[in-house]
Amino acid sequence: SQTIHQWPATLVQPVGSPLSLECTVEGTSNPNLYWYRQAAGRGLQLLFYSVGIGQISSEVPQNLSASRPQDRQFILSSKKLLLSDSGFYLCAWSVRVGEKLFFGSGTQLSVL
Amino acid sequence: SQQGEEDPQALSIQEGENATMNCSYKTSINNLQWYRQNSGRGLVHLILIRSNEREKHSGRLRVTLDTSKKSSSLLITASRAADTASYFCATDTNRLAFGKGNQVVVIP
């Protein structure tokens, strides 16, 4: 069966520090991969999605970047965090774009 | 991208009652999905209804879709305390766009 792993679960980082969040999927090949951010009490904002290795689409210009070095690995990064980068980050995958999403357990990021 | 908007945004009911949530959207869709999120956790997919479908059932869940009104409803029958969560609708045009969610509290 397919599983998705996302870590760390919580992270507290100072302003200006770098960020690296990792997400891996097991049990499937060539998944579509997504990074979402959820502000407190808000809906989900799609940040990046990828349909294949090295293929990244950005939905919102911002301080973050994403990479997909392997088929089932998706990384969210920042060189210098801002206070506004705080939030709950969720990785997800799907078989096809627009179809059912399977979410990871999320990373609560606090930038202080 | 368009987003679904859930209504009401907060709902408090007694265990055993039915809970109904609505979602409205603005443009044509391929499908509409409902997800559930427990506090501090990832979202879990509940049900997907395609644009050519009008109603779908899954256990105690019933989803309707009215494309002429650009709206959907999620009904949870015989609610349980464990149904306490946030519920999100998501619309697919080219990619999924999520609404802000509906907080449901089921009181034992």
CSV table of C-alpha atoms in Angstrom, one decimal:
chain,number,residue,atom,x,y,z
A,1,SER,CA,0.0,0.0,0.0
A,2,GLN,CA,1.0,3.6,-0.5
A,3,THR,CA,2.3,5.8,2.3
A,4,ILE,CA,3.6,9.3,2.5
A,5,HIS,CA,6.1,10.5,5.0
A,6,GLN,CA,6.7,14.1,6.0
A,7,TRP,CA,9.1,15.4,8.5
A,8,PRO,CA,9.8,17.1,10.8
A,9,ALA,CA,6.4,17.4,12.6
A,10,THR,CA,7.3,20.7,14.2
A,11,LEU,CA,10.0,23.2,13.6
A,12,VAL,CA,11.0,26.5,15.2
A,13,GLN,CA,13.4,28.6,13.2
A,14,PRO,CA,14.8,32.1,13.6
A,15,VAL,CA,14.1,34.7,10.9
A,16,GLY,CA,16.8,34.6,8.2
A,17,SER,CA,17.6,30.9,8.7
A,18,PRO,CA,17.4,28.3,6.0
A,19,LEU,CA,14.6,25.7,5.7
A,20,SER,CA,14.4,22.2,4.3
A,21,LEU,CA,11.3,20.1,4.6
A,22,GLU,CA,11.3,16.7,3.1
A,23,CYS,CA,8.5,14.4,1.8
A,24,THR,CA,8.7,10.9,0.5
A,25,VAL,CA,6.1,8.6,-1.0
A,26,GLU,CA,6.3,4.8,-0.9
A,27,GLY,CA,4.4,2.2,-2.8
A,28,THR,CA,3.7,4.1,-6.0
A,29,SER,CA,5.6,5.3,-9.1
A,30,ASN,CA,5.6,8.7,-10.8
A,31,PRO,CA,3.2,10.3,-8.4
A,32,ASN,CA,2.1,13.9,-8.7
A,33,LEU,CA,3.5,15.8,-5.7
A,34,TYR,CA,2.3,18.9,-4.0
A,35,TRP,CA,3.3,21.3,-1.2
A,36,TYR,CA,0.5,23.2,0.5
A,37,ARG,CA,0.6,25.8,3.3
A,38,GLN,CA,-2.2,26.4,5.7
A,39,ALA,CA,-2.3,29.5,7.8
A,40,ALA,CA,-4.1,29.3,11.2
A,41,GLY,CA,-7.9,28.9,10.6
A,42,ARG,CA,-7.5,29.2,6.9
A,43,GLY,CA,-7.8,27.1,3.8
A,44,LEU,CA,-4.9,25.4,2.0
A,45,GLN,CA,-2.8,27.4,-0.4
A,46,LEU,CA,-1.0,25.5,-3.1
A,47,LEU,CA,2.6,26.4,-3.2
A,48,PHE,CA,4.2,24.0,-5.7
A,49,TYR,CA,3.4,20.9,-7.6
A,50,SER,CA,5.4,18.4,-9.6
A,51,VAL,CA,4.4,15.9,-12.3
A,52,GLY,CA,7.8,14.4,-12.6
A,53,ILE,CA,11.5,14.5,-11.6
A,54,GLY,CA,12.9,18.0,-12.0
A,55,GLN,CA,9.5,19.4,-13.1
A,56,ILE,CA,8.3,22.0,-10.6
A,57,SER,CA,5.5,24.5,-11.0
A,58,SER,CA,5.1,27.4,-8.7
A,59,GLU,CA,1.7,28.7,-7.9
A,60,VAL,CA,2.6,31.7,-5.8
A,61,PRO,CA,5.8,33.8,-6.0
A,62,GLN,CA,7.4,33.8,-2.6
A,63,ASN,CA,10.4,33.1,-0.5
A,64,LEU,CA,10.2,29.4,-1.0
A,65,SER,CA,11.4,26.9,-3.6
A,66,ALA,CA,10.8,23.2,-4.2
A,67,SER,CA,12.8,20.4,-5.8
A,68,ARG,CA,12.2,16.9,-6.8
A,69,PRO,CA,15.5,15.1,-7.0
A,70,GLN,CA,14.0,11.6,-7.1
A,71,ASP,CA,10.7,10.2,-8.3
A,72,ARG,CA,9.2,9.9,-4.9
A,73,GLN,CA,11.0,12.7,-3.0
A,74,PHE,CA,9.8,16.3,-2.8
A,75,ILE,CA,11.7,19.0,-0.9
A,76,LEU,CA,10.6,22.5,0.2
A,77,SER,CA,13.3,24.9,0.9
A,78,SER,CA,14.1,28.5,1.7
A,79,LYS,CA,17.4,30.3,1.9
A,80,LYS,CA,16.2,32.9,4.4
A,81,LEU,CA,13.0,32.5,6.3
A,82,LEU,CA,10.6,35.3,6.9
A,83,LEU,CA,8.1,35.7,9.7
A,84,SER,CA,5.3,35.3,7.2
A,85,ASP,CA,6.6,31.9,6.3
A,86,SER,CA,5.1,30.5,9.5
A,87,GLY,CA,2.3,28.0,9.0
A,88,PHE,CA,1.3,24.4,8.7
A,89,TYR,CA,3.0,22.8,5.6
A,90,LEU,CA,1.4,19.8,4.0
A,91,CYS,CA,2.8,17.5,1.4
A,92,ALA,CA,0.5,15.5,-0.7
A,93,TRP,CA,0.4,13.1,-3.7
A,94,SER,CA,-2.0,12.0,-6.3
A,95,VAL,CA,-2.1,9.5,-9.1
A,96,ARG,CA,-3.5,12.1,-11.6
A,97,VAL,CA,-3.7,15.9,-11.4
A,98,GLY,CA,-7.0,17.0,-10.0
A,99,GLU,CA,-7.9,13.6,-8.5
A,100,LYS,CA,-7.9,12.4,-4.9
A,101,LEU,CA,-5.0,13.7,-2.8
A,102,PHE,CA,-3.2,11.7,-0.1
A,103,PHE,CA,-1.7,14.0,2.5
A,104,GLY,CA,1.2,13.7,4.9
A,105,SER,CA,0.8,14.5,8.6
A,106,GLY,CA,2.1,18.1,8.2
A,107,THR,CA,4.9,20.2,9.5
A,108,GLN,CA,4.1,23.1,11.9
A,109,LEU,CA,6.7,25.8,11.2
A,110,SER,CA,7.1,28.7,13.5
A,111,VAL,CA,9.5,31.5,12.4
A,112,LEU,CA,10.5,33.7,15.3
B,1,SER,CA,-7.5,29.6,-9.1
B,2,GLN,CA,-11.0,29.5,-7.8
B,3,GLN,CA,-11.8,28.3,-4.3
B,4,GLY,CA,-14.8,26.6,-2.9
B,5,GLU,CA,-16.4,28.5,0.0
B,6,GLU,CA,-17.9,26.4,2.8
B,7,ASP,CA,-21.0,27.5,4.7
B,8,PRO,CA,-21.6,27.6,7.6
B,9,GLN,CA,-18.0,28.1,8.7
B,10,ALA,CA,-18.7,26.8,12.2
B,11,LEU,CA,-21.3,24.2,13.3
B,12,SER,CA,-22.0,22.8,16.7
B,13,ILE,CA,-24.4,19.9,17.0
B,14,GLN,CA,-25.4,17.1,19.5
B,15,GLU,CA,-24.3,13.6,18.9
B,16,GLY,CA,-26.8,11.7,16.8
B,17,GLU,CA,-28.0,14.8,14.9
B,18,ASN,CA,-27.2,15.3,11.2
B,19,ALA,CA,-24.7,17.8,10.1
B,20,THR,CA,-25.0,19.6,6.8
B,21,MET,CA,-22.4,21.8,5.2
B,22,ASN,CA,-22.5,23.6,1.9
B,23,CYS,CA,-19.8,24.6,-0.6
B,24,SER,CA,-20.2,27.2,-3.4
B,25,TYR,CA,-17.8,27.8,-6.2
B,26,LYS,CA,-17.6,30.1,-9.2
B,27,THR,CA,-16.5,28.4,-12.4
B,28,SER,CA,-17.0,25.1,-14.1
B,29,ILE,CA,-15.4,22.1,-12.5
B,30,ASN,CA,-14.3,18.6,-13.4
B,31,ASN,CA,-15.0,17.3,-9.9
B,32,LEU,CA,-15.5,18.4,-6.3
B,33,GLN,CA,-14.0,16.7,-3.3
B,34,TRP,CA,-14.6,16.8,0.4
B,35,TYR,CA,-11.8,16.3,2.9
B,36,ARG,CA,-11.7,16.1,6.7
B,37,GLN,CA,-8.9,17.4,8.9
B,38,ASN,CA,-8.5,16.7,12.6
B,39,SER,CA,-6.7,19.5,14.5
B,40,GLY,CA,-3.0,19.6,13.7
B,41,ARG,CA,-3.1,16.7,11.2
B,42,GLY,CA,-3.1,16.2,7.5
B,43,LEU,CA,-6.3,16.1,5.5
B,44,VAL,CA,-8.1,12.9,4.7
B,45,HIS,CA,-10.1,12.4,1.5
B,46,LEU,CA,-13.7,11.6,2.1
B,47,ILE,CA,-15.5,11.6,-1.2
B,48,LEU,CA,-15.2,12.8,-4.8
B,49,ILE,CA,-18.1,13.7,-7.0
B,50,ARG,CA,-17.7,14.3,-10.7
B,51,SER,CA,-19.4,17.1,-12.6
B,52,ASN,CA,-21.8,14.6,-14.3
B,53,GLU,CA,-22.9,13.1,-11.0
B,54,ARG,CA,-25.6,14.6,-8.7
B,55,GLU,CA,-25.4,12.5,-5.6
B,56,LYS,CA,-22.9,10.1,-4.0
B,57,HIS,CA,-22.9,8.1,-0.7
B,58,SER,CA,-20.2,6.7,1.4
B,59,GLY,CA,-21.2,5.2,4.7
B,60,ARG,CA,-22.8,8.0,6.8
B,61,LEU,CA,-21.8,10.6,4.2
B,62,ARG,CA,-24.0,11.9,1.5
B,63,VAL,CA,-22.7,14.5,-1.0
B,64,THR,CA,-24.8,16.3,-3.6
B,65,LEU,CA,-23.7,18.5,-6.5
B,66,ASP,CA,-25.7,21.0,-8.3
B,67,THR,CA,-23.7,22.4,-11.2
B,68,SER,CA,-26.4,24.8,-12.2
B,69,LYS,CA,-26.1,26.5,-8.8
B,70,LYS,CA,-22.4,25.8,-8.5
B,71,SER,CA,-22.9,24.3,-5.1
B,72,SER,CA,-22.4,21.1,-3.2
B,73,SER,CA,-23.5,19.8,0.2
B,74,LEU,CA,-22.0,17.3,2.6
B,75,LEU,CA,-24.4,15.6,5.0
B,76,ILE,CA,-23.1,13.5,7.9
B,77,THR,CA,-25.9,11.5,9.3
B,78,ALA,CA,-26.1,10.3,12.9
B,79,SER,CA,-23.1,12.3,13.9
B,80,ARG,CA,-20.6,11.0,16.5
B,81,ALA,CA,-18.2,12.9,18.7
B,82,ALA,CA,-15.4,11.4,16.6
B,83,ASP,CA,-16.8,13.4,13.6
B,84,THR,CA,-15.5,16.6,15.3
B,85,ALA,CA,-13.1,18.1,12.7
B,86,SER,CA,-12.7,20.7,10.0
B,87,TYR,CA,-14.3,19.8,6.6
B,88,PHE,CA,-13.0,21.2,3.4
B,89,CYS,CA,-14.4,21.2,-0.1
B,90,ALA,CA,-12.0,21.3,-3.0
B,91,THR,CA,-12.8,22.0,-6.6
B,92,ASP,CA,-10.9,20.7,-9.6
B,93,THR,CA,-10.6,22.9,-12.7
B,94,ASN,CA,-7.0,22.2,-13.5
B,95,ARG,CA,-5.7,21.7,-10.0
B,96,LEU,CA,-7.4,21.4,-6.7
B,97,ALA,CA,-8.4,24.6,-4.9
B,98,PHE,CA,-9.5,24.4,-1.3
B,99,GLY,CA,-11.9,26.4,0.6
B,100,LYS,CA,-11.3,27.8,4.1
B,101,GLY,CA,-13.0,24.9,5.8
B,102,ASN,CA,-15.9,24.3,8.1
B,103,GLN,CA,-15.4,23.6,11.8
B,104,VAL,CA,-17.8,21.0,13.1
B,105,VAL,CA,-18.1,20.2,16.8
B,106,VAL,CA,-20.2,17.2,17.8
B,107,ILE,CA,-21.1,17.4,21.5
B,108,PRO,CA,-21.4,14.0,23.2
